[in-house]
Amino acid sequence: MNLETGHTLTVAGQTLTLEDAMGVFERYPRKTPAAFDYLGSGEPEELTAQEVIRTRKISSRISNKEVAYFMEMSATAPWIRTTADLADATPEGTLFAAMTDLYWHFAEKSPKGVSFAKISKVLHLKQPSLFPILDSHIARSYAPAARLLRTGYPQLGWRRRTWLAIRNDLLAARESDTLSELRHRLRSYESDDANKQNAVRLLDGLTDLRLLDILVW
């Protein structure tokens, strides 16, 4: 495995060395993945109130009334029945169409205050390898890349073009083996602070998509 210091990856137009990336992971709040990610995704066709509430750990600010909205809509949602990966969601394929249907099920008649950020955080929890966390910061960061995709995909709005821009970064990071190398560094991370060492090593348990999400920040 090549662990040269000059190896890089790109997220949202920003080029990071592996050292840069490890610095981001070292600084990432330890409590966030423990309270949001590591508790699992539950059944892919079932959404619980506690799962919706968990998104508050990544600043969704979902109110109790909004939790009730998600629970009401979840009963008839076109859930994706198996775990899926964004890399397999080609824009012309059935998985991308299923993502679109599931997102719009919650978005089309959503009450004021439930926008793309809250919906994407809930859907990411259920499908952490498939749905990007698309909040305002991620949307701004990927806006230039999403605009570049407008010519090739004029039928898609900015949200779905942002999915594709994130997918492009995911594919590139995998094809270059950069993610594999980064995971090796996470697993073998050492620190004099045992709690910090354990927290960083545990990040290897996150999905590729979630690791890239953290790096945008």
mmCIF file of N, CA and C in Angstrom, residues 64-161:
data_model
loop_
_atom_site.group_PDB
_atom_site.id
_atom_site.type_symbol
_atom_site.label_atom_id
_atom_site.label_comp_id
_atom_site.label_asym_id
_atom_site.label_seq_id
_atom_site.Cartn_x
_atom_site.Cartn_y
_atom_site.Cartn_z
ATOM 1 N N ASN A 64 -39.878 18.522 17.745
ATOM 2 C CA ASN A 64 -40.756 17.383 18.003
ATOM 3 C C ASN A 64 -41.891 17.315 16.983
ATOM 4 N N LYS A 65 -42.401 18.474 16.567
ATOM 5 C CA LYS A 65 -43.447 18.505 15.548
ATOM 6 C C LYS A 65 -42.915 17.973 14.218
ATOM 7 N N GLU A 66 -41.692 18.292 13.892
ATOM 8 C CA GLU A 66 -41.093 17.803 12.648
ATOM 9 C C GLU A 66 -40.781 16.309 12.734
ATOM 10 N N VAL A 67 -40.430 15.833 13.912
ATOM 11 C CA VAL A 67 -40.269 14.388 14.105
ATOM 12 C C VAL A 67 -41.574 13.685 13.760
ATOM 13 N N ALA A 68 -42.688 14.251 14.219
ATOM 14 C CA ALA A 68 -44.000 13.664 13.937
ATOM 15 C C ALA A 68 -44.275 13.643 12.433
ATOM 16 N N TYR A 69 -43.839 14.686 11.717
ATOM 17 C CA TYR A 69 -44.028 14.715 10.264
ATOM 18 C C TYR A 69 -43.280 13.560 9.610
ATOM 19 N N PHE A 70 -42.022 13.381 9.988
ATOM 20 C CA PHE A 70 -41.236 12.297 9.397
ATOM 21 C C PHE A 70 -41.858 10.941 9.710
ATOM 22 N N MET A 71 -42.363 10.780 10.903
ATOM 23 C CA MET A 71 -42.977 9.502 11.256
ATOM 24 C C MET A 71 -44.250 9.253 10.449
ATOM 25 N N GLU A 72 -45.038 10.289 10.263
ATOM 26 C CA GLU A 72 -46.264 10.143 9.467
ATOM 27 C C GLU A 72 -45.943 9.753 8.025
ATOM 28 N N MET A 73 -44.963 10.422 7.446
ATOM 29 C CA MET A 73 -44.617 10.169 6.052
ATOM 30 C C MET A 73 -43.875 8.843 5.858
ATOM 31 N N SER A 74 -43.202 8.390 6.899
ATOM 32 C CA SER A 74 -42.403 7.171 6.758
ATOM 33 C C SER A 74 -43.258 5.945 6.467
ATOM 34 N N ALA A 75 -44.516 5.980 6.919
ATOM 35 C CA ALA A 75 -45.382 4.812 6.758
ATOM 36 C C ALA A 75 -45.636 4.479 5.293
ATOM 37 N N THR A 76 -45.627 5.490 4.423
ATOM 38 C CA THR A 76 -45.906 5.260 2.999
ATOM 39 C C THR A 76 -44.695 5.577 2.121
ATOM 40 N N ALA A 77 -43.536 5.722 2.725
ATOM 41 C CA ALA A 77 -42.337 6.090 1.963
ATOM 42 C C ALA A 77 -41.875 4.946 1.063
ATOM 43 N N PRO A 78 -41.379 5.270 -0.126
ATOM 44 C CA PRO A 78 -40.847 4.232 -1.024
ATOM 45 C C PRO A 78 -39.411 3.868 -0.634
ATOM 46 N N TRP A 79 -39.277 3.237 0.519
ATOM 47 C CA TRP A 79 -37.957 2.928 1.051
ATOM 48 C C TRP A 79 -37.156 2.039 0.109
ATOM 49 N N ILE A 80 -35.877 2.258 0.081
ATOM 50 C CA ILE A 80 -34.959 1.400 -0.669
ATOM 51 C C ILE A 80 -34.672 0.205 0.226
ATOM 52 N N ARG A 81 -34.999 -0.977 -0.216
ATOM 53 C CA ARG A 81 -35.112 -2.127 0.673
ATOM 54 C C ARG A 81 -33.790 -2.725 1.124
ATOM 55 N N THR A 82 -32.737 -2.482 0.408
ATOM 56 C CA THR A 82 -31.436 -3.017 0.795
ATOM 57 C C THR A 82 -30.437 -1.868 0.902
ATOM 58 N N THR A 83 -29.357 -2.096 1.608
ATOM 59 C CA THR A 83 -28.319 -1.074 1.687
ATOM 60 C C THR A 83 -27.737 -0.834 0.302
ATOM 61 N N ALA A 84 -27.448 0.407 -0.003
ATOM 62 C CA ALA A 84 -26.996 0.769 -1.344
ATOM 63 C C ALA A 84 -25.842 1.749 -1.260
ATOM 64 N N ASP A 85 -25.164 1.919 -2.390
ATOM 65 C CA ASP A 85 -23.956 2.736 -2.444
ATOM 66 C C ASP A 85 -24.119 3.794 -3.535
ATOM 67 N N LEU A 86 -23.724 5.014 -3.218
ATOM 68 C CA LEU A 86 -23.849 6.111 -4.173
ATOM 69 C C LEU A 86 -23.064 5.839 -5.452
ATOM 70 N N ALA A 87 -21.981 5.101 -5.359
ATOM 71 C CA ALA A 87 -21.191 4.792 -6.549
ATOM 72 C C ALA A 87 -22.020 4.031 -7.585
ATOM 73 N N ASP A 88 -23.009 3.283 -7.130
ATOM 74 C CA ASP A 88 -23.850 2.496 -8.043
ATOM 75 C C ASP A 88 -25.035 3.287 -8.585
ATOM 76 N N ALA A 89 -25.195 4.531 -8.135
ATOM 77 C CA ALA A 89 -26.349 5.342 -8.541
ATOM 78 C C ALA A 89 -26.007 6.182 -9.761
ATOM 79 N N THR A 90 -25.935 5.531 -10.919
ATOM 80 C CA THR A 90 -25.717 6.276 -12.157
ATOM 81 C C THR A 90 -26.942 7.140 -12.430
ATOM 82 N N PRO A 91 -26.766 8.326 -12.995
ATOM 83 C CA PRO A 91 -27.902 9.239 -13.167
ATOM 84 C C PRO A 91 -29.023 8.687 -14.038
ATOM 85 N N GLU A 92 -28.712 7.696 -14.866
ATOM 86 C CA GLU A 92 -29.751 7.115 -15.721
ATOM 87 C C GLU A 92 -30.345 5.843 -15.118
ATOM 88 N N GLY A 93 -29.838 5.426 -13.969
ATOM 89 C CA GLY A 93 -30.215 4.134 -13.429
ATOM 90 C C GLY A 93 -31.391 4.149 -12.473
ATOM 91 N N THR A 94 -31.822 2.943 -12.107
ATOM 92 C CA THR A 94 -32.991 2.792 -11.246
ATOM 93 C C THR A 94 -32.689 3.213 -9.803
ATOM 94 N N LEU A 95 -31.443 3.043 -9.352
ATOM 95 C CA LEU A 95 -31.117 3.432 -7.981
ATOM 96 C C LEU A 95 -31.195 4.945 -7.822
ATOM 97 N N PHE A 96 -30.692 5.683 -8.795
ATOM 98 C CA PHE A 96 -30.779 7.137 -8.742
ATOM 99 C C PHE A 96 -32.247 7.572 -8.760
ATOM 100 N N ALA A 97 -33.045 6.905 -9.557
ATOM 101 C CA ALA A 97 -34.481 7.210 -9.589
ATOM 102 C C ALA A 97 -35.132 6.910 -8.245
ATOM 103 N N ALA A 98 -34.715 5.821 -7.604
ATOM 104 C CA ALA A 98 -35.261 5.471 -6.299
ATOM 105 C C ALA A 98 -34.855 6.499 -5.239
ATOM 106 N N MET A 99 -33.624 6.995 -5.319
ATOM 107 C CA MET A 99 -33.186 8.069 -4.418
ATOM 108 C C MET A 99 -34.075 9.294 -4.581
ATOM 109 N N THR A 100 -34.327 9.644 -5.835
ATOM 110 C CA THR A 100 -35.153 10.804 -6.135
ATOM 111 C C THR A 100 -36.554 10.638 -5.577
ATOM 112 N N ASP A 101 -37.148 9.469 -5.797
ATOM 113 C CA ASP A 101 -38.506 9.216 -5.314
ATOM 114 C C ASP A 101 -38.578 9.305 -3.788
ATOM 115 N N LEU A 102 -37.578 8.734 -3.116
ATOM 116 C CA LEU A 102 -37.592 8.739 -1.656
ATOM 117 C C LEU A 102 -37.397 10.151 -1.116
ATOM 118 N N TYR A 103 -36.475 10.899 -1.716
ATOM 119 C CA TYR A 103 -36.258 12.268 -1.266
ATOM 120 C C TYR A 103 -37.532 13.101 -1.443
ATOM 121 N N TRP A 104 -38.151 13.035 -2.623
ATOM 122 C CA TRP A 104 -39.315 13.876 -2.882
ATOM 123 C C TRP A 104 -40.545 13.434 -2.100
ATOM 124 N N HIS A 105 -40.580 12.184 -1.679
ATOM 125 C CA HIS A 105 -41.685 11.756 -0.819
ATOM 126 C C HIS A 105 -41.736 12.608 0.442
ATOM 127 N N PHE A 106 -40.578 12.907 0.991
ATOM 128 C CA PHE A 106 -40.514 13.731 2.201
ATOM 129 C C PHE A 106 -40.487 15.225 1.898
ATOM 130 N N ALA A 107 -40.018 15.610 0.720
ATOM 131 C CA ALA A 107 -39.818 17.030 0.408
ATOM 132 C C ALA A 107 -41.016 17.700 -0.240
ATOM 133 N N GLU A 108 -41.793 16.952 -1.028
ATOM 134 C CA GLU A 108 -42.812 17.576 -1.875
ATOM 135 C C GLU A 108 -43.852 18.356 -1.072
ATOM 136 N N LYS A 109 -44.291 17.803 0.044
ATOM 137 C CA LYS A 109 -45.326 18.469 0.845
ATOM 138 C C LYS A 109 -44.823 18.764 2.257
ATOM 139 N N SER A 110 -43.541 18.963 2.376
ATOM 140 C CA SER A 110 -42.960 19.168 3.701
ATOM 141 C C SER A 110 -43.408 20.499 4.297
ATOM 142 N N PRO A 111 -43.598 20.559 5.596
ATOM 143 C CA PRO A 111 -43.997 21.807 6.252
ATOM 144 C C PRO A 111 -42.838 22.791 6.282
ATOM 145 N N LYS A 112 -43.149 24.017 6.539
ATOM 146 C CA LYS A 112 -42.126 25.045 6.661
ATOM 147 C C LYS A 112 -41.126 24.633 7.736
ATOM 148 N N GLY A 113 -39.872 24.740 7.405
ATOM 149 C CA GLY A 113 -38.828 24.351 8.348
ATOM 150 C C GLY A 113 -38.204 23.017 8.039
ATOM 151 N N VAL A 114 -38.880 22.182 7.255
ATOM 152 C CA VAL A 114 -38.311 20.900 6.837
ATOM 153 C C VAL A 114 -37.830 21.054 5.392
ATOM 154 N N SER A 115 -36.542 21.289 5.249
ATOM 155 C CA SER A 115 -35.966 21.516 3.926
ATOM 156 C C SER A 115 -34.989 20.394 3.591
ATOM 157 N N PHE A 116 -34.211 20.619 2.547
ATOM 158 C CA PHE A 116 -33.307 19.577 2.056
ATOM 159 C C PHE A 116 -32.318 19.116 3.119
ATOM 160 N N ALA A 117 -31.879 20.009 4.007
ATOM 161 C CA ALA A 117 -30.869 19.635 4.999
ATOM 162 C C ALA A 117 -31.415 18.597 5.972
ATOM 163 N N LYS A 118 -32.594 18.845 6.526
ATOM 164 C CA LYS A 118 -33.167 17.911 7.491
ATOM 165 C C LYS A 118 -33.513 16.583 6.836
ATOM 166 N N ILE A 119 -34.057 16.654 5.634
ATOM 167 C CA ILE A 119 -34.422 15.419 4.934
ATOM 168 C C ILE A 119 -33.183 14.602 4.618
ATOM 169 N N SER A 120 -32.138 15.237 4.128
ATOM 170 C CA SER A 120 -30.938 14.497 3.742
ATOM 171 C C SER A 120 -30.263 13.868 4.955
ATOM 172 N N LYS A 121 -30.329 14.535 6.105
ATOM 173 C CA LYS A 121 -29.715 13.965 7.307
ATOM 174 C C LYS A 121 -30.463 12.721 7.765
ATOM 175 N N VAL A 122 -31.781 12.749 7.671
ATOM 176 C CA VAL A 122 -32.569 11.566 8.014
ATOM 177 C C VAL A 122 -32.293 10.437 7.028
ATOM 178 N N LEU A 123 -32.264 10.744 5.745
ATOM 179 C CA LEU A 123 -32.050 9.703 4.741
ATOM 180 C C LEU A 123 -30.621 9.166 4.795
ATOM 181 N N HIS A 124 -29.665 10.021 5.134
ATOM 182 C CA HIS A 124 -28.290 9.523 5.291
ATOM 183 C C HIS A 124 -28.209 8.521 6.428
ATOM 184 N N LEU A 125 -28.910 8.785 7.509
ATOM 185 C CA LEU A 125 -28.878 7.850 8.628
ATOM 186 C C LEU A 125 -29.400 6.479 8.195
ATOM 187 N N LYS A 126 -30.446 6.470 7.363
ATOM 188 C CA LYS A 126 -31.007 5.198 6.916
ATOM 189 C C LYS A 126 -30.152 4.526 5.844
ATOM 190 N N GLN A 127 -29.517 5.326 4.995
ATOM 191 C CA GLN A 127 -28.687 4.796 3.914
ATOM 192 C C GLN A 127 -27.355 5.569 3.907
ATOM 193 N N PRO A 128 -26.447 5.271 4.855
ATOM 194 C CA PRO A 128 -25.242 6.090 5.025
ATOM 195 C C PRO A 128 -24.204 5.961 3.913
ATOM 196 N N SER A 129 -24.346 4.972 3.054
ATOM 197 C CA SER A 129 -23.438 4.857 1.906
ATOM 198 C C SER A 129 -24.048 5.448 0.640
ATOM 199 N N LEU A 130 -25.306 5.843 0.710
ATOM 200 C CA LEU A 130 -26.027 6.274 -0.482
ATOM 201 C C LEU A 130 -26.364 7.762 -0.483
ATOM 202 N N PHE A 131 -27.011 8.251 0.566
ATOM 203 C CA PHE A 131 -27.467 9.639 0.588
ATOM 204 C C PHE A 131 -26.422 10.550 1.220
ATOM 205 N N PRO A 132 -25.911 11.522 0.477
ATOM 206 C CA PRO A 132 -25.005 12.501 1.088
ATOM 207 C C PRO A 132 -25.756 13.360 2.100
ATOM 208 N N ILE A 133 -25.039 13.829 3.107
ATOM 209 C CA ILE A 133 -25.583 14.830 4.016
ATOM 210 C C ILE A 133 -25.494 16.169 3.292
ATOM 211 N N LEU A 134 -26.624 16.662 2.865
ATOM 212 C CA LEU A 134 -26.644 17.860 2.021
ATOM 213 C C LEU A 134 -27.218 19.032 2.811
ATOM 214 N N ASP A 135 -26.372 19.652 3.630
ATOM 215 C CA ASP A 135 -26.800 20.856 4.337
ATOM 216 C C ASP A 135 -26.309 22.088 3.584
ATOM 217 N N SER A 136 -26.528 23.262 4.140
ATOM 218 C CA SER A 136 -26.195 24.487 3.404
ATOM 219 C C SER A 136 -24.696 24.614 3.149
ATOM 220 N N HIS A 137 -23.870 24.175 4.089
ATOM 221 C CA HIS A 137 -22.420 24.268 3.893
ATOM 222 C C HIS A 137 -21.962 23.348 2.760
ATOM 223 N N ILE A 138 -22.451 22.116 2.772
ATOM 224 C CA ILE A 138 -22.082 21.173 1.707
ATOM 225 C C ILE A 138 -22.592 21.677 0.364
ATOM 226 N N ALA A 139 -23.811 22.195 0.352
ATOM 227 C CA ALA A 139 -24.383 22.708 -0.905
ATOM 228 C C ALA A 139 -23.537 23.846 -1.467
ATOM 229 N N ARG A 140 -23.119 24.773 -0.617
ATOM 230 C CA ARG A 140 -22.264 25.874 -1.076
ATOM 231 C C ARG A 140 -20.917 25.354 -1.561
ATOM 232 N N SER A 141 -20.356 24.414 -0.828
ATOM 233 C CA SER A 141 -19.036 23.892 -1.185
ATOM 234 C C SER A 141 -19.052 23.187 -2.540
ATOM 235 N N TYR A 142 -20.154 22.512 -2.835
ATOM 236 C CA TYR A 142 -20.258 21.764 -4.086
ATOM 237 C C TYR A 142 -20.949 22.543 -5.206
ATOM 238 N N ALA A 143 -21.365 23.763 -4.936
ATOM 239 C CA ALA A 143 -22.095 24.537 -5.944
ATOM 240 C C ALA A 143 -21.331 24.685 -7.260
ATOM 241 N N PRO A 144 -20.026 25.008 -7.254
ATOM 242 C CA PRO A 144 -19.307 25.122 -8.539
ATOM 243 C C PRO A 144 -19.307 23.814 -9.326
ATOM 244 N N ALA A 145 -19.061 22.697 -8.646
ATOM 245 C CA ALA A 145 -19.047 21.405 -9.338
ATOM 246 C C ALA A 145 -20.435 21.044 -9.848
ATOM 247 N N ALA A 146 -21.468 21.364 -9.071
ATOM 248 C CA ALA A 146 -22.835 21.076 -9.504
ATOM 249 C C ALA A 146 -23.218 21.908 -10.720
ATOM 250 N N ARG A 147 -22.761 23.166 -10.752
ATOM 251 C CA ARG A 147 -23.056 24.009 -11.921
ATOM 252 C C ARG A 147 -22.405 23.455 -13.184
ATOM 253 N N LEU A 148 -21.221 22.895 -13.055
ATOM 254 C CA LEU A 148 -20.529 22.338 -14.218
ATOM 255 C C LEU A 148 -21.291 21.149 -14.815
ATOM 256 N N LEU A 149 -22.108 20.502 -14.007
ATOM 257 C CA LEU A 149 -22.875 19.349 -14.481
ATOM 258 C C LEU A 149 -24.193 19.745 -15.133
ATOM 259 N N ARG A 150 -24.516 21.026 -15.122
ATOM 260 C CA ARG A 150 -25.800 21.478 -15.657
ATOM 261 C C ARG A 150 -25.928 21.180 -17.148
ATOM 262 N N THR A 151 -24.842 21.339 -17.891
ATOM 263 C CA THR A 151 -24.898 21.103 -19.341
ATOM 264 C C THR A 151 -25.190 19.645 -19.648
ATOM 265 N N GLY A 152 -24.543 18.751 -18.940
ATOM 266 C CA GLY A 152 -24.742 17.331 -19.197
ATOM 267 C C GLY A 152 -26.057 16.796 -18.663
ATOM 268 N N TYR A 153 -26.585 17.451 -17.626
ATOM 269 C CA TYR A 153 -27.821 16.971 -16.989
ATOM 270 C C TYR A 153 -28.787 18.133 -16.773
ATOM 271 N N PRO A 154 -29.267 18.733 -17.865
ATOM 272 C CA PRO A 154 -30.150 19.904 -17.718
ATOM 273 C C PRO A 154 -31.479 19.574 -17.059
ATOM 274 N N GLN A 155 -31.852 18.307 -17.049
ATOM 275 C CA GLN A 155 -33.132 17.899 -16.464
ATOM 276 C C GLN A 155 -33.067 17.791 -14.951
ATOM 277 N N LEU A 156 -31.880 17.860 -14.391
ATOM 278 C CA LEU A 156 -31.714 17.695 -12.952
ATOM 279 C C LEU A 156 -31.591 19.041 -12.255
ATOM 280 N N GLY A 157 -32.208 19.164 -11.098
ATOM 281 C CA GLY A 157 -32.052 20.359 -10.288
ATOM 282 C C GLY A 157 -30.733 20.340 -9.529
ATOM 283 N N TRP A 158 -30.461 21.399 -8.790
ATOM 284 C CA TRP A 158 -29.163 21.523 -8.140
ATOM 285 C C TRP A 158 -28.932 20.440 -7.085
ATOM 286 N N ARG A 159 -29.989 19.968 -6.433
ATOM 287 C CA ARG A 159 -29.792 18.940 -5.405
ATOM 288 C C ARG A 159 -29.257 17.662 -6.009
ATOM 289 N N ARG A 160 -29.891 17.202 -7.075
ATOM 290 C CA ARG A 160 -29.439 15.946 -7.678
ATOM 291 C C ARG A 160 -28.106 16.113 -8.392
ATOM 292 N N ARG A 161 -27.857 17.301 -8.941
ATOM 293 C CA ARG A 161 -26.529 17.528 -9.519
ATOM 294 C C ARG A 161 -25.457 17.550 -8.429
#
